[in-house]
Amino acid sequence: MIRLFTGRAFRPSHISAVHQKINPFVFSSLCGFSAQAAIQTQQNPSSINEPCSHFDSYMYGSLLRNCIQNDDPISAMGLHCKIIKSGNCLDLFATNILLNVYVKAELLSQAELLFDEMPQRNTISFVTLIQGYAQCLRFSEALVLFSRLHREGHELNPFVFTSILKVLVSMECSELALNLHACVYKLGHESNAFVGTALIDAYSVCGCVDFAREVFDGIRCKDMVTWTGMVACYAENDCFQEALEAFSQMRSVGFKPNNFTFAGVFKACIGIEAFGIAKGVHGCVLKTRYEHDIYVGIALLELYTKCGNIDNVQRVFEEIPKTDVIPWSFMISRYAQSDQSEKAVDLFCRMRQSFVVPNQYTFASTLQACATLGDLDLGKQMHSLVLKVCLDADVFVSNALMDVYAKCGRIEDSMELFETSPNRNDVSWNTLIVGYVNCGEAEKALDLFMEMLENRVQATEVTYSSVLCASASLTALELGTQIHSLTVKTNYAENTVVHNALIDMYSKCGRIRDAHLVFDRMNERDEVSWNTMISGYSMHGLGMEALKIFQMMKDRGYKPNTLTFVGVLSACSNSGLLDQGQAYFSSMSQEYGVEPCIEHYSCMVWLLGRSGHLDKALKLIEEIPFKPSVMVWRALLGACVIHNNVELGRMSAQRILEMEPQDDATHVLLSNIYATARKWDNVTAIRQSMRKKGMKKEPGLSWIENQGMVHYFSVGDTSHPDTKVINGILEWLNARTRRAGFVPNCNAVLLDVEHKEKERLLWVHSERLALAFALFRTTPGSQIRIMKNLRICVDCHAAMKVISKIMQRDIVIRDMNRFHDFHDGICSCGDYW
C-alpha cells in the first residue's frame, strides 16, 4: 500500500515519487484501527461534549481524518478546541493527525504551536512539520528541524530522507546531497527506490550525472518512477544519447513510459536533433494516449518548433488542452521570438477570449511583440491590463514595458518606469541603455552605464556592446578604450558581440589599425565581424583592404549578405574602384542571391557619378525597379557638385525637394553649384527662398576630444577661451605652409568677396581652428583626431597634407562621408573623396 500511495506523485521538472507527502493519515490507514469511534460519533453527535473517558483518542483521530478528507480545517480547529476543553487526551498518533491538518491548511503558526506543546514527538511529527516548512518555502527552518530530529535521536527512515532531499533541491543547495548520501549509505537505505529516486533528482539538479547513475545502479527494485528520474537526469544535463539509451532499456525491461518520461525523451531528441526518432516516440505517445497531457504537449511544441515545422506546431497546439496558461505562453513567446509578432498578439487576444488568465511570462512575450511592431497604442493597452492584474512589479513585465516605450520613441516613459520599479536586474539597466543609444542619446546612455557600475550591477555583453556603440557615435575614443579595459577585466573581451562592437568603435574613432588588431585576435568570427571590418576600411577610404577582407570572408566559407555588399560597394565608391564596383554589383543577385536594395543603388550612383559618369548614374536611377529614394538623388546631386554639372544638379535637387521640400542641405548644395559656376543671381535667389521658408544653412562644426572633454569649433569661432593662442598658431601655420609651397585654393570659398578676404576665411574654417587647438593641447607626436559635420573642403584637405609633414603629426579627420588619415604629406583617400 505504501508503494501504491507514494508512486502517484511526480515533479514536472525532475521526476521523483519521493516528493509526495507521507503524513500521519497514511500511517493511520496502515495501522488499520477500528472506525467504531467515528461511527459512534456520527450516531450520537452530542457525545463530543462528554468527558474524555467517553471519547478516546482514536475517536478524535477518526474525526480529524475526516477533516483532512473533506479539506475542512475550520471543523478541525473547532474539534481541537473541544479536545483542549476535555482535557487534551490526544495521544501521539492523533496529535500527528491534527498536526497534519494544520500543515495541509497552511496554518503553519498553529502547527508550530502544536508541535512545541507536544509532550512526545516521533519521526512522523518532525517529517510533517518539515513538509509544512517546505510547502511555505521556509527551507532554512526545515533544515534546522531536520538537524533537531537527528540530534534528538529519532529514526532516520526513507520518508525523512526523501523530504529533506526535496528541501535541498528547492533551496538550490542540491550539492549538499553528497553529505546526506553518506548518511543514507550508513543506514542501509541506498537500495530503497524512493530514497534513490530522490538522490537522482538532487544529483540531476547539481549536474552530478555520474553520481546519479551510481545511485540508480544500486537500487535493487527499480520502478517506472526510478527509470523516469534517470531519463530526466540525462536529458536535463545534456546527456541526450544516454537519455535515449536509458529510455530504450526501460522499455526492454517492461516498464511503460509516462508523461514525464516522454517529456524527457523529447528534450533529448531535440538536443541531438534526432527528429526521426522523436516522430517515432510521438507515435508511442499517441498509442498510450498521452498526447493530451500538458507536459507532453509542451515538449511536442518545442520539438516541432526546433524542426521548423510550424504547421505541426499549430496542429499540436490545437489538440492539447488549453485551459492552462503554459501552452498559450509557449506559443506566444515562440511567435514573438521568431519575428511573427502579429501572430503573437493575435494569439494573446484569442487567449483572453478563452478566459485563460495570463501570467508574467505571457505578458513579457506579448509586450516583446508590441515592441517589435512599434505599436505604442497596443503597448499602452497592455500596460493598463498589467496594472489591473497587479503584475507591474514583476521584473520581467516591467522590463518588457520599458522596452516597448523605448522602441516606440518614448524613452522618458521608460525612464519613469525604471525609476519607480521596485525590482531591477541587469536586463532593466540594459534595456534603458540600449533605448538611449537607439534614440541617439549616447551621452545619457553612458551616464546610465556609470550609474550602473556605481550600483554594483554586473554588466553583460549587451551592456558593453551598447556603451561601445555610444562611444562610437560620440567618437569618444578615451572612454571607448576605458570600456575596452573593463571588458578585459571582466572576461568579456573574448565575446564575439563585444569584439564586433570594439571593431566598430575603433573604426568610427579613427583607429582603423586598432580595429584590425581586435579583428585579428578574435577566436570566433561571425558575419557581423566581417561586415564591420569591411565597413571600417570603407569609411577610411582603404578600398583595397576592404576587398581583401571580403575575399577572406568568402574563402573562410561565410556567405555575404545585404550588409556585406553595402560595405563592399561603399568601399569601391570611396576609393574610385569603378570596375570592381560594377563587377560586385552584377554578381550580387547572380552569384549570391542578394537582391540590390536602395543602399546598393545609392553606392553605385555615387561611384558612377564621382567617377564622372553622370549619364550612367542617371540611367541606373531610371532602371531601379522601385521608386528611387531621396538617398539616391542626393548621391547624384553630390556628384554634380563635384563635377559642376549645373543642369543635372538642378534636376536632382528638384527631385529631392519634391519629396522633402524643407531639406536645407539640398538648397545649400544647389547654391554651391551656382556659386562655382559664378551664377550669383541664382545663389541669391536660393538664399532668399531659404529665408522665406525659415531654413538656415547648417554651420560648419568641428570638435576634438581632449582629456575627457569635447571642444567644439565653428567657422570663425572666437568664443573659445584659448582663442588668442589658436589665432597665433594659425598665423604661424599660414606662414610655414606658404614657405613649404602651399598656395590657397580660393575656389573653395563660395562667396562673392575679394581674393584677400577669401584667403582669410579659409584659415578660420572650423577644422583648422580645432587643429590649432590640438597642436598646443596634446602631447607632441601623438595622433590628432578631428570630427567634422560637413564635407572637408579642397583647400583644408591640401593644407592638412602639408601641415602633417611640417609638424610630423598624424592627423585624422572624419567628415560627413569618411575618414581622412594624413601622414607625412599624404592622405589615405589618395585625394579621392
Short mmCIF file of N, CA and C in Angstrom, two decimals, residues 208-279:
data_model
loop_
_atom_site.label_atom_id
_atom_site.label_comp_id
_atom_site.label_asym_id
_atom_site.label_seq_id
_atom_site.Cartn_x
_atom_site.Cartn_y
_atom_site.Cartn_z
N CYS A 208 25.57 16.32 -11.24
CA CYS A 208 26.42 15.16 -10.93
C CYS A 208 25.80 13.90 -11.54
N VAL A 209 25.90 13.80 -12.86
CA VAL A 209 25.23 12.71 -13.56
C VAL A 209 25.84 11.36 -13.21
N ASP A 210 27.17 11.31 -13.05
CA ASP A 210 27.82 10.04 -12.71
C ASP A 210 27.37 9.52 -11.35
N PHE A 211 27.25 10.42 -10.38
CA PHE A 211 26.76 10.01 -9.06
C PHE A 211 25.32 9.50 -9.17
N ALA A 212 24.52 10.20 -9.97
CA ALA A 212 23.13 9.78 -10.14
C ALA A 212 23.07 8.37 -10.73
N ARG A 213 23.96 8.10 -11.69
CA ARG A 213 23.96 6.77 -12.30
C ARG A 213 24.38 5.70 -11.29
N GLU A 214 25.34 6.02 -10.43
CA GLU A 214 25.76 5.07 -9.39
C GLU A 214 24.60 4.75 -8.46
N VAL A 215 23.86 5.78 -8.07
CA VAL A 215 22.68 5.56 -7.21
C VAL A 215 21.67 4.69 -7.93
N PHE A 216 21.43 5.00 -9.20
CA PHE A 216 20.45 4.24 -9.99
C PHE A 216 20.85 2.77 -10.06
N ASP A 217 22.11 2.51 -10.32
CA ASP A 217 22.57 1.12 -10.42
C ASP A 217 22.46 0.39 -9.09
N GLY A 218 22.52 1.13 -7.97
CA GLY A 218 22.46 0.50 -6.66
C GLY A 218 21.07 0.21 -6.16
N ILE A 219 20.04 0.71 -6.85
CA ILE A 219 18.65 0.46 -6.44
C ILE A 219 18.26 -0.97 -6.83
N ARG A 220 17.79 -1.74 -5.86
CA ARG A 220 17.51 -3.15 -6.12
C ARG A 220 16.27 -3.32 -7.00
N CYS A 221 15.18 -2.73 -6.57
CA CYS A 221 13.91 -2.91 -7.29
C CYS A 221 13.54 -1.58 -7.94
N LYS A 222 13.97 -1.41 -9.16
CA LYS A 222 13.68 -0.16 -9.87
C LYS A 222 12.24 -0.19 -10.36
N ASP A 223 11.56 0.92 -10.18
CA ASP A 223 10.20 1.02 -10.72
C ASP A 223 10.18 2.04 -11.86
N MET A 224 9.00 2.29 -12.39
CA MET A 224 8.87 3.21 -13.53
C MET A 224 9.32 4.63 -13.16
N VAL A 225 9.06 5.04 -11.90
CA VAL A 225 9.45 6.38 -11.48
C VAL A 225 10.97 6.51 -11.43
N THR A 226 11.65 5.46 -10.98
CA THR A 226 13.11 5.49 -10.93
C THR A 226 13.70 5.63 -12.32
N TRP A 227 13.19 4.81 -13.25
CA TRP A 227 13.67 4.90 -14.64
C TRP A 227 13.41 6.31 -15.22
N THR A 228 12.22 6.82 -14.95
CA THR A 228 11.88 8.15 -15.46
C THR A 228 12.81 9.22 -14.89
N GLY A 229 13.15 9.07 -13.58
CA GLY A 229 14.08 10.01 -12.97
C GLY A 229 15.44 9.99 -13.63
N MET A 230 15.91 8.79 -14.03
CA MET A 230 17.22 8.69 -14.68
C MET A 230 17.18 9.27 -16.08
N VAL A 231 16.11 9.00 -16.80
CA VAL A 231 15.96 9.58 -18.15
C VAL A 231 15.95 11.10 -18.06
N ALA A 232 15.19 11.63 -17.09
CA ALA A 232 15.12 13.08 -16.92
C ALA A 232 16.47 13.66 -16.53
N CYS A 233 17.20 12.93 -15.67
CA CYS A 233 18.53 13.39 -15.25
C CYS A 233 19.45 13.54 -16.45
N TYR A 234 19.48 12.53 -17.32
CA TYR A 234 20.31 12.61 -18.52
C TYR A 234 19.88 13.77 -19.42
N ALA A 235 18.57 13.89 -19.63
CA ALA A 235 18.06 14.93 -20.54
C ALA A 235 18.35 16.33 -20.02
N GLU A 236 18.19 16.54 -18.69
CA GLU A 236 18.40 17.86 -18.11
C GLU A 236 19.86 18.28 -18.12
N ASN A 237 20.77 17.30 -18.19
CA ASN A 237 22.20 17.60 -18.14
C ASN A 237 22.89 17.38 -19.48
N ASP A 238 22.10 17.47 -20.56
CA ASP A 238 22.63 17.43 -21.93
C ASP A 238 23.31 16.12 -22.29
N CYS A 239 23.00 15.04 -21.55
CA CYS A 239 23.48 13.71 -21.93
C CYS A 239 22.38 13.04 -22.76
N PHE A 240 22.18 13.58 -23.94
CA PHE A 240 20.99 13.22 -24.71
C PHE A 240 21.03 11.78 -25.21
N GLN A 241 22.18 11.35 -25.68
CA GLN A 241 22.29 9.98 -26.18
C GLN A 241 22.04 8.98 -25.05
N GLU A 242 22.60 9.27 -23.87
CA GLU A 242 22.39 8.39 -22.71
C GLU A 242 20.92 8.35 -22.31
N ALA A 243 20.23 9.49 -22.43
CA ALA A 243 18.81 9.53 -22.09
C ALA A 243 18.01 8.61 -23.00
N LEU A 244 18.32 8.61 -24.29
CA LEU A 244 17.61 7.74 -25.23
C LEU A 244 17.93 6.27 -24.97
N GLU A 245 19.19 5.99 -24.60
CA GLU A 245 19.56 4.61 -24.28
C GLU A 245 18.83 4.12 -23.02
N ALA A 246 18.74 4.98 -22.01
CA ALA A 246 18.02 4.61 -20.79
C ALA A 246 16.54 4.38 -21.09
N PHE A 247 15.98 5.19 -21.96
CA PHE A 247 14.57 5.02 -22.35
C PHE A 247 14.37 3.67 -23.05
N SER A 248 15.32 3.33 -23.91
CA SER A 248 15.23 2.04 -24.61
C SER A 248 15.34 0.88 -23.63
N GLN A 249 16.27 0.96 -22.66
CA GLN A 249 16.42 -0.09 -21.65
C GLN A 249 15.16 -0.20 -20.80
N MET A 250 14.58 0.93 -20.48
CA MET A 250 13.35 0.94 -19.68
C MET A 250 12.23 0.18 -20.39
N ARG A 251 12.13 0.45 -21.69
CA ARG A 251 11.09 -0.25 -22.46
C ARG A 251 11.39 -1.75 -22.56
N SER A 252 12.68 -2.10 -22.68
CA SER A 252 13.04 -3.51 -22.87
C SER A 252 12.79 -4.34 -21.62
N VAL A 253 12.83 -3.71 -20.42
CA VAL A 253 12.58 -4.48 -19.20
C VAL A 253 11.10 -4.47 -18.82
N GLY A 254 10.27 -3.87 -19.66
CA GLY A 254 8.83 -3.99 -19.49
C GLY A 254 8.10 -2.84 -18.85
N PHE A 255 8.79 -1.72 -18.59
CA PHE A 255 8.10 -0.58 -17.98
C PHE A 255 7.52 0.32 -19.07
N LYS A 256 6.30 0.77 -18.84
CA LYS A 256 5.65 1.66 -19.78
C LYS A 256 5.94 3.12 -19.39
N PRO A 257 6.38 3.91 -20.34
CA PRO A 257 6.69 5.32 -20.02
C PRO A 257 5.44 6.10 -19.67
N ASN A 258 5.63 7.12 -18.82
CA ASN A 258 4.52 8.01 -18.51
C ASN A 258 4.76 9.37 -19.17
N ASN A 259 3.94 10.34 -18.81
CA ASN A 259 4.04 11.65 -19.46
C ASN A 259 5.39 12.32 -19.20
N PHE A 260 5.94 12.16 -17.98
CA PHE A 260 7.22 12.79 -17.68
C PHE A 260 8.37 12.11 -18.42
N THR A 261 8.25 10.79 -18.61
CA THR A 261 9.27 10.08 -19.38
C THR A 261 9.31 10.63 -20.81
N PHE A 262 8.14 10.75 -21.40
CA PHE A 262 8.07 11.25 -22.78
C PHE A 262 8.65 12.66 -22.88
N ALA A 263 8.36 13.50 -21.88
CA ALA A 263 8.88 14.87 -21.92
C ALA A 263 10.41 14.87 -21.92
N GLY A 264 11.03 14.01 -21.09
CA GLY A 264 12.48 13.92 -21.06
C GLY A 264 13.06 13.38 -22.36
N VAL A 265 12.38 12.39 -22.96
CA VAL A 265 12.86 11.81 -24.21
C VAL A 265 12.80 12.84 -25.34
N PHE A 266 11.74 13.60 -25.40
CA PHE A 266 11.63 14.63 -26.44
C PHE A 266 12.73 15.68 -26.28
N LYS A 267 13.05 16.03 -25.04
CA LYS A 267 14.14 17.00 -24.80
C LYS A 267 15.45 16.44 -25.33
N ALA A 268 15.69 15.14 -25.11
CA ALA A 268 16.90 14.51 -25.60
C ALA A 268 16.94 14.49 -27.13
N CYS A 269 15.81 14.21 -27.75
CA CYS A 269 15.75 14.19 -29.22
C CYS A 269 16.04 15.57 -29.80
N ILE A 270 15.53 16.59 -29.13
CA ILE A 270 15.79 17.96 -29.59
C ILE A 270 17.27 18.28 -29.45
N GLY A 271 17.88 17.82 -28.34
CA GLY A 271 19.27 18.13 -28.07
C GLY A 271 20.22 17.60 -29.14
N ILE A 272 19.95 16.40 -29.68
CA ILE A 272 20.84 15.83 -30.72
C ILE A 272 20.19 15.89 -32.10
N GLU A 273 19.08 16.64 -32.17
CA GLU A 273 18.36 16.83 -33.44
C GLU A 273 17.98 15.49 -34.07
N ALA A 274 17.58 14.54 -33.20
CA ALA A 274 17.12 13.24 -33.69
C ALA A 274 15.62 13.32 -33.95
N PHE A 275 15.27 14.07 -34.97
CA PHE A 275 13.86 14.34 -35.22
C PHE A 275 13.13 13.10 -35.73
N GLY A 276 13.85 12.22 -36.43
CA GLY A 276 13.23 10.97 -36.88
C GLY A 276 12.82 10.10 -35.70
N ILE A 277 13.73 9.97 -34.72
CA ILE A 277 13.40 9.20 -33.51
C ILE A 277 12.25 9.86 -32.77
N ALA A 278 12.27 11.19 -32.72
CA ALA A 278 11.23 11.92 -32.00
C ALA A 278 9.85 11.65 -32.59
N LYS A 279 9.79 11.55 -33.91
CA LYS A 279 8.49 11.26 -34.54
C LYS A 279 8.01 9.86 -34.16
#
